[in-house]
Every structure is written in C-alpha cells, then in structure tokens.
mmCIF file of C-alpha atoms in Angstrom:
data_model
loop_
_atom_site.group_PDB
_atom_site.id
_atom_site.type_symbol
_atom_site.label_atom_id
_atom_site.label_comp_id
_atom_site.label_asym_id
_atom_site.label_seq_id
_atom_site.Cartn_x
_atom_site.Cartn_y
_atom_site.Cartn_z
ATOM 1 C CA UNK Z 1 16.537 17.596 3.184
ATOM 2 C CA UNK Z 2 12.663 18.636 2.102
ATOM 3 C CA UNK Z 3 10.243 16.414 3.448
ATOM 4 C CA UNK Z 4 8.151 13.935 0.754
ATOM 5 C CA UNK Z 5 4.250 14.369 0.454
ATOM 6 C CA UNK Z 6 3.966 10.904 -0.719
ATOM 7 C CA UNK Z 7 6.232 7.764 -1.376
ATOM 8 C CA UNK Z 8 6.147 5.285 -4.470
ATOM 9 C CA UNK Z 9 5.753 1.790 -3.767
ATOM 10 C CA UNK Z 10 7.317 -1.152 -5.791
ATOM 11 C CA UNK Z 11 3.730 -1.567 -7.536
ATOM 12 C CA UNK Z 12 3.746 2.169 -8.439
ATOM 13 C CA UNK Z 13 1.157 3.084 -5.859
ATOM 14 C CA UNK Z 14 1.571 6.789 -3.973
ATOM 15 C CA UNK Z 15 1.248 5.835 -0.380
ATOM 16 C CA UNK Z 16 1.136 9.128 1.644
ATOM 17 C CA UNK Z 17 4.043 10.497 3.751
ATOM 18 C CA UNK Z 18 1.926 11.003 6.773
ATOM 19 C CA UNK Z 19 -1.057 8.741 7.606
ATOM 20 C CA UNK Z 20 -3.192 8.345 11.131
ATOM 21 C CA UNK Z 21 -1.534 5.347 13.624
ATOM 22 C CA UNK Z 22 -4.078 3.745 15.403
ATOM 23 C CA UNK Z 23 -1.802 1.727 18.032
ATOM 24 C CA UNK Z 24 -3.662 1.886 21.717
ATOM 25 C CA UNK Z 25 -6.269 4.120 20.257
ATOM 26 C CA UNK Z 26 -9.395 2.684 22.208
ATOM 27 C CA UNK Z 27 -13.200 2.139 20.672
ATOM 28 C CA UNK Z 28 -15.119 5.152 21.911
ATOM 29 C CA UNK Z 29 -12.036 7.681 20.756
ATOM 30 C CA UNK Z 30 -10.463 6.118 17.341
ATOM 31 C CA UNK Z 31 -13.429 6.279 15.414
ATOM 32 C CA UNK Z 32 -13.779 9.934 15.868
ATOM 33 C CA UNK Z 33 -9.989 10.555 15.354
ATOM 34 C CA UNK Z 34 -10.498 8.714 12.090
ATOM 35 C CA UNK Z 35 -13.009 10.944 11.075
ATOM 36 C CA UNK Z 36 -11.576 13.886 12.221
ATOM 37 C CA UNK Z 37 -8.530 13.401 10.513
ATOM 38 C CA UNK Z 38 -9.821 12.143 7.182
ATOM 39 C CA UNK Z 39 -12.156 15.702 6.855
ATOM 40 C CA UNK Z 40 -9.009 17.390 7.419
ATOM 41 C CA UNK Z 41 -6.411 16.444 5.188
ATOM 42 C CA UNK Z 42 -5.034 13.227 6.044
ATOM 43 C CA UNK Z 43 -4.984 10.745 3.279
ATOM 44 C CA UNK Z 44 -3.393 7.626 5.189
ATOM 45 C CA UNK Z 45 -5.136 5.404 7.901
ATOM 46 C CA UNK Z 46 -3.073 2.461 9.524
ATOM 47 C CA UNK Z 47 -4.439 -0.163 11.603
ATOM 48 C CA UNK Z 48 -4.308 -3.908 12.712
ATOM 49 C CA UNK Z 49 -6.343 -6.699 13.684
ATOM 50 C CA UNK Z 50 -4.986 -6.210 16.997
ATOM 51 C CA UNK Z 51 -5.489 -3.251 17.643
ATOM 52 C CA UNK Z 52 -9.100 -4.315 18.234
ATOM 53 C CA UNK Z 53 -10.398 -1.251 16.649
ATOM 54 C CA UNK Z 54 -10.978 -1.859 13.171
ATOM 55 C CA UNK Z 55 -14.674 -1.967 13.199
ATOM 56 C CA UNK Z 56 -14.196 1.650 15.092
ATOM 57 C CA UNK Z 57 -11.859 2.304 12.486
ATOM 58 C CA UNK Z 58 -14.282 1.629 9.412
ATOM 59 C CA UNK Z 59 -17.195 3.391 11.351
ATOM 60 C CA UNK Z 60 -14.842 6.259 11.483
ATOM 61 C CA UNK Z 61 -14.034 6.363 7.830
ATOM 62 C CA UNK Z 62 -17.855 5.917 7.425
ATOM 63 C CA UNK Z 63 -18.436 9.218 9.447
ATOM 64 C CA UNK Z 64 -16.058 11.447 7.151
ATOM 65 C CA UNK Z 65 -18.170 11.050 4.374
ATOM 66 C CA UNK Z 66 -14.840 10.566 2.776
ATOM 67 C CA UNK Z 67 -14.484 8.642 -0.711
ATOM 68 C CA UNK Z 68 -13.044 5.331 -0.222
ATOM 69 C CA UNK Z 69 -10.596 5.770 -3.381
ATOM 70 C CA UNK Z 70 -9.541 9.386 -1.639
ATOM 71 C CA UNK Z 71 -6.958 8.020 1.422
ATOM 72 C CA UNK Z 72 -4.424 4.918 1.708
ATOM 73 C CA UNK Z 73 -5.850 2.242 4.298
ATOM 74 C CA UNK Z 74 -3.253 -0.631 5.659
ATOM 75 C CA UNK Z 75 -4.236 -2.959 8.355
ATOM 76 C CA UNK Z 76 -2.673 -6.668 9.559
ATOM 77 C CA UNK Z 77 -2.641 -9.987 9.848
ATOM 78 C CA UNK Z 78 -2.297 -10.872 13.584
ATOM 79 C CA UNK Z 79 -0.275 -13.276 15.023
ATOM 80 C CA UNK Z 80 -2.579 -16.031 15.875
ATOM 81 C CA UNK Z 81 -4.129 -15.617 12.097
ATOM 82 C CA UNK Z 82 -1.298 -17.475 9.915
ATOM 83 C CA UNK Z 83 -2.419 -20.074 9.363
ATOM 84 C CA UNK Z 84 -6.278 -18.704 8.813
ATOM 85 C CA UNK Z 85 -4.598 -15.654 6.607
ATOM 86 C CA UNK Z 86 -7.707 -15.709 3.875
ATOM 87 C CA UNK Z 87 -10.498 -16.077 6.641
ATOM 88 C CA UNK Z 88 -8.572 -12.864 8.417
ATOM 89 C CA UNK Z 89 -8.398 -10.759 5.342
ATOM 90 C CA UNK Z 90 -12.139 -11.031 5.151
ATOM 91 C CA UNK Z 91 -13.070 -10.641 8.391
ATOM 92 C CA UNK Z 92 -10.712 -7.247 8.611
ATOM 93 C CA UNK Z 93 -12.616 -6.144 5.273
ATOM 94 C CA UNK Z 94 -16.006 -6.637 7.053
ATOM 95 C CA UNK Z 95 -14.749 -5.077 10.455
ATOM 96 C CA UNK Z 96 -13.631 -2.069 7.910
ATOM 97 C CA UNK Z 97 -16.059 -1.639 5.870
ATOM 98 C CA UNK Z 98 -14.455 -1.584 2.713
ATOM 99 C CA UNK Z 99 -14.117 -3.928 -0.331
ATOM 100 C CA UNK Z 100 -10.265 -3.643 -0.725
ATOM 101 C CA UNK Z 101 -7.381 -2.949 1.244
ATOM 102 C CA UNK Z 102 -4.027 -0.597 -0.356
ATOM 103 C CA UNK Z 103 -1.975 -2.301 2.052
ATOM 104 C CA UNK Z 104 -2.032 -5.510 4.226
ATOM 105 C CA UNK Z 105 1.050 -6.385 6.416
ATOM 106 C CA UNK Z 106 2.024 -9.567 8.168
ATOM 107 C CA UNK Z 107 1.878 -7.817 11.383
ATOM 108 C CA UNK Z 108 4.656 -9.861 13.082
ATOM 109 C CA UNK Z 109 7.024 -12.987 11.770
ATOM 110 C CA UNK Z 110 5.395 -14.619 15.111
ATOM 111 C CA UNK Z 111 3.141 -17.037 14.823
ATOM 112 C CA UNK Z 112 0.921 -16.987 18.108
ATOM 113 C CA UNK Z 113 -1.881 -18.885 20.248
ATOM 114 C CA UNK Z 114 -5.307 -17.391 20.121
ATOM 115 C CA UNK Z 115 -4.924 -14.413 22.122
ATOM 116 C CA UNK Z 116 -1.536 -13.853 21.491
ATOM 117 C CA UNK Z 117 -0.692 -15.575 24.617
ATOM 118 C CA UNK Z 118 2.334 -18.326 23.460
ATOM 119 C CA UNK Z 119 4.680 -18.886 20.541
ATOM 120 C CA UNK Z 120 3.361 -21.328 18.220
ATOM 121 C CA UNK Z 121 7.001 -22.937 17.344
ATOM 122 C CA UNK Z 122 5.492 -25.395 14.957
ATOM 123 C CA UNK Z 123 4.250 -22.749 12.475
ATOM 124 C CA UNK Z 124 6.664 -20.799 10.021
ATOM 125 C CA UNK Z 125 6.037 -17.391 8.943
ATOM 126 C CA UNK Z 126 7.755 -17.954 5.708
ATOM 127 C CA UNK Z 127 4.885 -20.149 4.715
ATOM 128 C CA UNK Z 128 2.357 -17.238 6.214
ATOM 129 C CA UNK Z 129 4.050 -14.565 3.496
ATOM 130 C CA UNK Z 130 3.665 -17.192 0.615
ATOM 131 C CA UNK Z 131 0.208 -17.672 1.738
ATOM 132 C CA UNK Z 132 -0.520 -13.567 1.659
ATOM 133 C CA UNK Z 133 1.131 -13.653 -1.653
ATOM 134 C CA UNK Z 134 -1.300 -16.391 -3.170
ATOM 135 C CA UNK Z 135 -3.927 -14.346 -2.129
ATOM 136 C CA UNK Z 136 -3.081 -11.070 -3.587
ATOM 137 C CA UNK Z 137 -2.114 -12.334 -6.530
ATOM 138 C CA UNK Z 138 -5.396 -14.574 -6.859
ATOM 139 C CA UNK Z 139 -7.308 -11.362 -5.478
ATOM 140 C CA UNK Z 140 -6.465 -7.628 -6.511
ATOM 141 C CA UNK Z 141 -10.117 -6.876 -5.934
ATOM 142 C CA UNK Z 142 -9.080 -7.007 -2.380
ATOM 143 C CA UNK Z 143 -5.196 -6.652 -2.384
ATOM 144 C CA UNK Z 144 -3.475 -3.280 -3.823
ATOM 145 C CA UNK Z 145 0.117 -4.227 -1.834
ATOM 146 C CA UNK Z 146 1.208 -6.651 0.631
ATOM 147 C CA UNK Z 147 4.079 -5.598 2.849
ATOM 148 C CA UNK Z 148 5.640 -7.130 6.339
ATOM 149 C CA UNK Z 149 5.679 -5.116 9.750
ATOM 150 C CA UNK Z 150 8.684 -5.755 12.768
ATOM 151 C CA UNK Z 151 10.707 -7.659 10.184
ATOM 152 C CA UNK Z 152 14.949 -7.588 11.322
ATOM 153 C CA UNK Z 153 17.050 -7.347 8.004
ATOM 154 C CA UNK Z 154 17.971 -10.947 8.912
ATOM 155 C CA UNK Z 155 14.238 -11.740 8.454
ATOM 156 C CA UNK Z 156 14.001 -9.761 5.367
ATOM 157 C CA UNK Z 157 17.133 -11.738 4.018
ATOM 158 C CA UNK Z 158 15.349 -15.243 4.489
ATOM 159 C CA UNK Z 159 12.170 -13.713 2.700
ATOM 160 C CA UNK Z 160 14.169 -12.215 -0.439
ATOM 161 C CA UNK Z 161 16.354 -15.576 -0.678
ATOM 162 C CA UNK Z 162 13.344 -17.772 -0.767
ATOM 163 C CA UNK Z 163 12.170 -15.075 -3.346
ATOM 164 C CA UNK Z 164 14.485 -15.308 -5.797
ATOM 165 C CA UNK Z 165 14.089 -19.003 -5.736
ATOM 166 C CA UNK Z 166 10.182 -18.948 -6.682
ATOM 167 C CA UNK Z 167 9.762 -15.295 -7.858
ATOM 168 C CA UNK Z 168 6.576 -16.829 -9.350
ATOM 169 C CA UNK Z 169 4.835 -17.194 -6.243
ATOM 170 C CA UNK Z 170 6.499 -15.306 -3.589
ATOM 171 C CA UNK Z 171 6.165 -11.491 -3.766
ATOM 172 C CA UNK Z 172 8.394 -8.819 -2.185
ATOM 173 C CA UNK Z 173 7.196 -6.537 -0.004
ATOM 174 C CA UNK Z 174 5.706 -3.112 -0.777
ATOM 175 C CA UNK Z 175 6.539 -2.186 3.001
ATOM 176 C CA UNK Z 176 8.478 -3.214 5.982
ATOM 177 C CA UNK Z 177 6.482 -1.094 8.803
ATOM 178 C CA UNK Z 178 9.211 -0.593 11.972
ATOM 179 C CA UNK Z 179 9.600 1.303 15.010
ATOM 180 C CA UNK Z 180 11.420 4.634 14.200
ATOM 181 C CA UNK Z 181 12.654 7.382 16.171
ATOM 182 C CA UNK Z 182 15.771 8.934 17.186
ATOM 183 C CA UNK Z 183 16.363 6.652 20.022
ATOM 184 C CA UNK Z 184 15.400 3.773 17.676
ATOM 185 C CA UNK Z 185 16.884 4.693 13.871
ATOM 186 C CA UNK Z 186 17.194 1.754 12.669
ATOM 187 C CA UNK Z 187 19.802 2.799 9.336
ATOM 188 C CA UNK Z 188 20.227 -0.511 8.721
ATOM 189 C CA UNK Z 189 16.685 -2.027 8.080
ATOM 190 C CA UNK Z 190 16.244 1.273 6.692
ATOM 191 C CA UNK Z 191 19.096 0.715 4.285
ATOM 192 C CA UNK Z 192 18.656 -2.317 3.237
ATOM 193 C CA UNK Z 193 14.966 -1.556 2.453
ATOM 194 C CA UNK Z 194 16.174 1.372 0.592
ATOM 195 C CA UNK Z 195 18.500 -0.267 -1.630
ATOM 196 C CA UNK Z 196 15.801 -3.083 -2.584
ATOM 197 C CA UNK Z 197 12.552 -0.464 -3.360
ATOM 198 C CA UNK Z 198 10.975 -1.357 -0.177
ATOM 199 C CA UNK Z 199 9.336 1.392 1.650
ATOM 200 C CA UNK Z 200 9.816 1.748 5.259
ATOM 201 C CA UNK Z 201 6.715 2.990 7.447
ATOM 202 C CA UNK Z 202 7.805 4.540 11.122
ATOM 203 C CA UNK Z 203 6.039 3.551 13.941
ATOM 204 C CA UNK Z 204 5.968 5.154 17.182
ATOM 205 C CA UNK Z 205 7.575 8.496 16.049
ATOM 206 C CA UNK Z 206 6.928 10.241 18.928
ATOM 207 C CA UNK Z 207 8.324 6.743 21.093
ATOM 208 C CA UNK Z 208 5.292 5.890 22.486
ATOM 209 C CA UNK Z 209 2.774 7.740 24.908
ATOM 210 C CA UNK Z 210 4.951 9.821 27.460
ATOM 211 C CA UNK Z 211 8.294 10.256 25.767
ATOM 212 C CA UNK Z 212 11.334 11.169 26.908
ATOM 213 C CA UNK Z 213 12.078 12.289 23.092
ATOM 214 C CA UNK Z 214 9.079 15.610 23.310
ATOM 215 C CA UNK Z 215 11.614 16.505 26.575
ATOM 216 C CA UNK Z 216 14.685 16.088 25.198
ATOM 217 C CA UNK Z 217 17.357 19.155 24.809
ATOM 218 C CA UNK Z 218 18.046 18.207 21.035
ATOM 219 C CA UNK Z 219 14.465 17.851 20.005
ATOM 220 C CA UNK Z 220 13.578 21.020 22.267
ATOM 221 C CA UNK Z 221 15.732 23.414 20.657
ATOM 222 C CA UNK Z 222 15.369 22.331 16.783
ATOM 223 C CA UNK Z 223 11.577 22.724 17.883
ATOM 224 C CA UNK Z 224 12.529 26.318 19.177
ATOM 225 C CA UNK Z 225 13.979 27.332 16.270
ATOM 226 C CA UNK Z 226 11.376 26.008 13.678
ATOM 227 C CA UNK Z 227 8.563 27.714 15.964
ATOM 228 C CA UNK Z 228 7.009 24.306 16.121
ATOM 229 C CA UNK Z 229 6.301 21.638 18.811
ATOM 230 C CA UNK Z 230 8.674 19.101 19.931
ATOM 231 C CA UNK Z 231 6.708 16.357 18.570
ATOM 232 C CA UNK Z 232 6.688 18.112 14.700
ATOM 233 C CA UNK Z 233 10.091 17.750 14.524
ATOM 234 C CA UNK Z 234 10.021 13.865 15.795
ATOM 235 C CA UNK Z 235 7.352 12.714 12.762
ATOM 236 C CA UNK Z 236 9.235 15.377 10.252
ATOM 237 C CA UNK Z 237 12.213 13.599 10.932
ATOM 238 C CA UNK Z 238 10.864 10.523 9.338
ATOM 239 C CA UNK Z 239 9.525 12.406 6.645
ATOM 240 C CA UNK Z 240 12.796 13.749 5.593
ATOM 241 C CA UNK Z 241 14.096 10.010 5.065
ATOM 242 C CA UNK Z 242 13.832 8.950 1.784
ATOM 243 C CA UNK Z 243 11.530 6.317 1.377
ATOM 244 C CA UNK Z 244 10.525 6.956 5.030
ATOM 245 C CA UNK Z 245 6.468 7.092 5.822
ATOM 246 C CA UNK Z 246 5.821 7.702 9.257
ATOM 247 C CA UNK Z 247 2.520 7.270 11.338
ATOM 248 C CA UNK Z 248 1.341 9.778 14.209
ATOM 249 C CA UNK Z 249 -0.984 8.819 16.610
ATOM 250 C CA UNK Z 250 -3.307 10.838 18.464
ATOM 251 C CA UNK Z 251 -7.241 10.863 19.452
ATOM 252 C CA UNK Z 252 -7.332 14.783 20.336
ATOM 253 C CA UNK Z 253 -8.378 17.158 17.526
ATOM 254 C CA UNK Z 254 -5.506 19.885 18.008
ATOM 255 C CA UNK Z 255 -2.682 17.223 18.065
ATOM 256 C CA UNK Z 256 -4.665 15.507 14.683
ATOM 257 C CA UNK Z 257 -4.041 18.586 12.940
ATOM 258 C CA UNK Z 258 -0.774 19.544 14.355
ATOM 259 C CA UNK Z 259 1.234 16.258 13.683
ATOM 260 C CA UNK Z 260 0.412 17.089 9.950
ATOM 261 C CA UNK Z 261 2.619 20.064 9.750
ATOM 262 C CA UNK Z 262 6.038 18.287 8.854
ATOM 263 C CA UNK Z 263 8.651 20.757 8.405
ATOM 264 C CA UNK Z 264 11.964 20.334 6.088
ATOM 265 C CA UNK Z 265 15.341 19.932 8.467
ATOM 266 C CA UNK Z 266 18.699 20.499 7.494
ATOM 267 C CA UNK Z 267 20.907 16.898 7.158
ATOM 268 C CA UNK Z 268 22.980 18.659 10.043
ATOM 269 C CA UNK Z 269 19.444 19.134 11.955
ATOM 270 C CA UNK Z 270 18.994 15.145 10.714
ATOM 271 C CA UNK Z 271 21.865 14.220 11.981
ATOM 272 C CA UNK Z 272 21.759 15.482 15.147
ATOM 273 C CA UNK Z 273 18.447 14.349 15.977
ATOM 274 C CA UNK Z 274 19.913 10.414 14.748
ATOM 275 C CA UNK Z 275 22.577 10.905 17.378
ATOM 276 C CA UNK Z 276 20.360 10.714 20.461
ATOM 277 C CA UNK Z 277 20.843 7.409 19.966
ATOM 278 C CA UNK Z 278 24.326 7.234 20.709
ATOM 279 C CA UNK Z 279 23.328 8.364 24.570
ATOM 280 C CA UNK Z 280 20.066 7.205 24.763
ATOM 281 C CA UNK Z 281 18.390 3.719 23.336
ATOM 282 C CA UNK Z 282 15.041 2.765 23.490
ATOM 283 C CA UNK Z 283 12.467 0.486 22.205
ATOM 284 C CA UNK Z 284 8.364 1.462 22.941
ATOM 285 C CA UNK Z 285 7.954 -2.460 21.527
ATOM 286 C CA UNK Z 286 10.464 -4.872 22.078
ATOM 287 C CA UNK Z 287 10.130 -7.938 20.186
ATOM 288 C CA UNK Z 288 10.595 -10.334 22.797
ATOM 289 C CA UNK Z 289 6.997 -9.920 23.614
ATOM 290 C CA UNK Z 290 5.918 -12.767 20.906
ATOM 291 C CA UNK Z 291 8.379 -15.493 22.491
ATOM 292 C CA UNK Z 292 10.097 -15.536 19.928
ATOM 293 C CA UNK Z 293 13.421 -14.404 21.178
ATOM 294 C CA UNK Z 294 14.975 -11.129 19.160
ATOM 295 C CA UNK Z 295 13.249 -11.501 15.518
ATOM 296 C CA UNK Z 296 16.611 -10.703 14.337
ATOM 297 C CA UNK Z 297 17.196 -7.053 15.522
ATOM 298 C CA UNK Z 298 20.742 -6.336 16.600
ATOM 299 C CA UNK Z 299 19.677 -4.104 19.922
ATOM 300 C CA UNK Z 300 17.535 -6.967 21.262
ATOM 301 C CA UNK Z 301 19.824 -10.356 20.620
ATOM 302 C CA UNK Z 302 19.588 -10.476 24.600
ATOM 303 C CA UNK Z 303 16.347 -12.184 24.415
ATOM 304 C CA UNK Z 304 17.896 -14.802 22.561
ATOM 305 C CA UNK Z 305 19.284 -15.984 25.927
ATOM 306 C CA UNK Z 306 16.390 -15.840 27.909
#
C-alpha cells in the first residue's frame, strides 16, 4: 500500500500526510522543534490550547522564516472554552501569531471547569460544534476547516443526525483527530470516517513517550527489513491508511527529521502490524480523564460504571 504525501479534505483543502504533534512538548523546547521542522520539510503543525504552548508554537513558526500560506496549522478548542468558543479562537490566533487557522478542532466532546478539573454536565457539546460552525461560516478569514478530535463513532453519529436535520447551520467535520497505533487501530472510527469523507488524523503513533510498540518483535523486524527505525514503521503505518494523517512528536533534531521518512508497507506488513492488537491493547489517553465516562469508544465502556 504506498504511503499518501497529502490527504483531501471535504472542502478540497490538501492537508499534509505528516505534520509536527506538539502533545507534552514543553515552552523552552517546542518552539525550536517548530522551527526546526518547518526549515526542513514539514508542512503540517498541530497544536491545542492545552497544550499550553501555542504562543511557543507561533514564536516557533516566527523563527523559520517560513511563509504562513507554505504549511497546514490546526490547533483546539479546550474543554473549559465551549461555551466562550469565539473569545478562544481569538485568543489561540493571538497566542499563534497568525490571522487564520487551516484547521480548528473541538478538542474533546467534554465540556470542563476552568482548568480542566470537573465535568461540566450542564453544558452540551452538540451546541459547542454548532457554535464552531457559526463561526466559520460567518468567518473564513479565520476558519479554512473545522473538524472534531477524541470523537467515538457513537459521537460522530449524534453530530451527523443533527446534521442532516439543519445542514444549513451545522457543518461536518473536515477531521476527526484520534489516537492511532497498532495497539489502538481503531477500524471502526476509521471506517466510518472513511465512508463519510472525513479525514482521520493519528495521534500518538509512536503510543506515547516510552512505548512498548518501538520494542516490540513485530515492529522490530519490519523495521529490520526496511533498514529503518522502529518508530518509521509506527507513523508509516498511518500513512499507508487511506485517508489516514498521522502526527509525530519529537523536540530532538535527528528524530524531527527521521519521523519524516515514511516508507510504503505491504497490506500483509499492514496487517500484521494491526494485529498487535489482538495480544496487546493500549490507550496513551483514555477518555475517562474528562469525567465523562467512555465518550462512546467500545475499549473503554468500563468507565461508564465507575
């Protein structure tokens, strides 16, 4: 299966196979990994609001010297933001640095206290994602896409019901930005994103700092044989999904530039990278988290009882 360079969106917009994730990256070491990777190829820069790093972020992009219309930059709306979605936009434009945004995400159907701290029951996120869509409908100075992020394909079913009753004013997502890996496939919000033009960006590759995937027989030996390392065969796995982006993160130079080389895998190679599963499930971020129980996601209805 050869890997993709870029994917199309559902508003026609190329949005980059591989982009820079920004998840744990700290102030002091993201803005240079920004700027790093943007002078050397990368096109693609994800980040969020809570991340805390998106005025590091937009110094980075500031650094490279890069044009702004040159590389794809998506950031979110954090959880204690939904019902302050306009005021957030803004304030993650001015933290950035930039007029405009290719992608915004609702970062989590989870409406939060300030801090993240507690559930806020009262709030709906259904009425969050009409909000966004008012917004970047009333502003495409600011808005290329808008797109959801941790959404179950029960939560994407709710969203694409209400849809069809006010296509007017509800918009469906560009993106649905999920944890992806082999111990964490995924086939069916993959699938049913496929099947309704919604691109799927992978988070977490790699599974998260300290992986048991970059040890793992399977991943080991397809590595051997491609004369790559462990963790270019994680990120080119996503790659060779169709409609797949996927989003390495590092903050050191060498692994920058080597999480860019995505090599094309054989659909046996695929497959037997997708059954690690089978023997060994993980999550790097379980929903349950936000309070708000499983979010819909089949591997995680256990918090549902807690």
């Amino acid at each position: 299966m050869p890997a993709s360079k870029s994917v199309t969106l559902n508003t026609g917009a190329e949005m980059p196979t591989v982009g820079l994730g920004t998840w744990k990256s700290k102030p002091g070491a993201v803005e240079h990994a920004v700027e790093y990777a943007l002078r050397n190829g990368y096109k693609s820069v994800d980040t969020a609001a809570a991340y805390q790093n998106e005025s590091e972020v937009g110094l980075g992009i500031k650094n490279s010297g890069v044009p702004r219309d040159s590389f794809f930059l998506t950031t979110k709306l954090d959880n204690p933001d939904h019902l302050v979605a306009e005021q957030a936009l803004d304030q993650s434009l001015k933290n950035l640095g930039t007029t405009y945004l290719d992608l915004w995400l609702m970062h989590w159907p989870a409406p939060m206290t300030a801090g993240s701290v507690a559930p806020v029951k009262t709030i709906d996120w259904l009425d969050t994602w009409k909000t966004m869509s008012k917004i970047y409908k009333a502003h495409p100075e600011k808005l290329r896409a808008i797109g959801v992020s941790n959404f179950s394909v029960k939560y994407l079913q709710r969203l694409l019901d209400a849809q069809k009753q006010d296509p007017e004013n509800i918009v469906i997502p560009a993106v649905n930005q999920v944890e992806l890996h082999p111990s964490c496939p995924q086939q069916d919000v993959v699938d049913f994103c496929r099947e309704r033009n919604i691109v799927v960006t992978a988070y977490s590759p790699l599974g998260s700092d300290n992986s048991p995937l970059l040890t793992n027989e399977i991943v080991k030996k397809i590595a051997a044989k491609h004369n790559v390392q462990p963790a270019n065969i994680l990120v080119s796995l996503q790659a060779n999904r169709p409609g797949v982006n996927v989003l390495p993160k590092s903050v050191t130079n060498s692994r920058i530039l080597s999480n860019s080389t995505i090599i094309d895998l054989t659909q046996e190679e695929i497959d037997e990278l997708q059954s690690i599963n089978n023997t060994h499930h993980f999550r790097a971020c379980h929903p349950s988290w936000t309070g708000w129980g499983s979010l819909g996601f089949p591997d995680c209805l256990d918090a549902d009882k807690e």
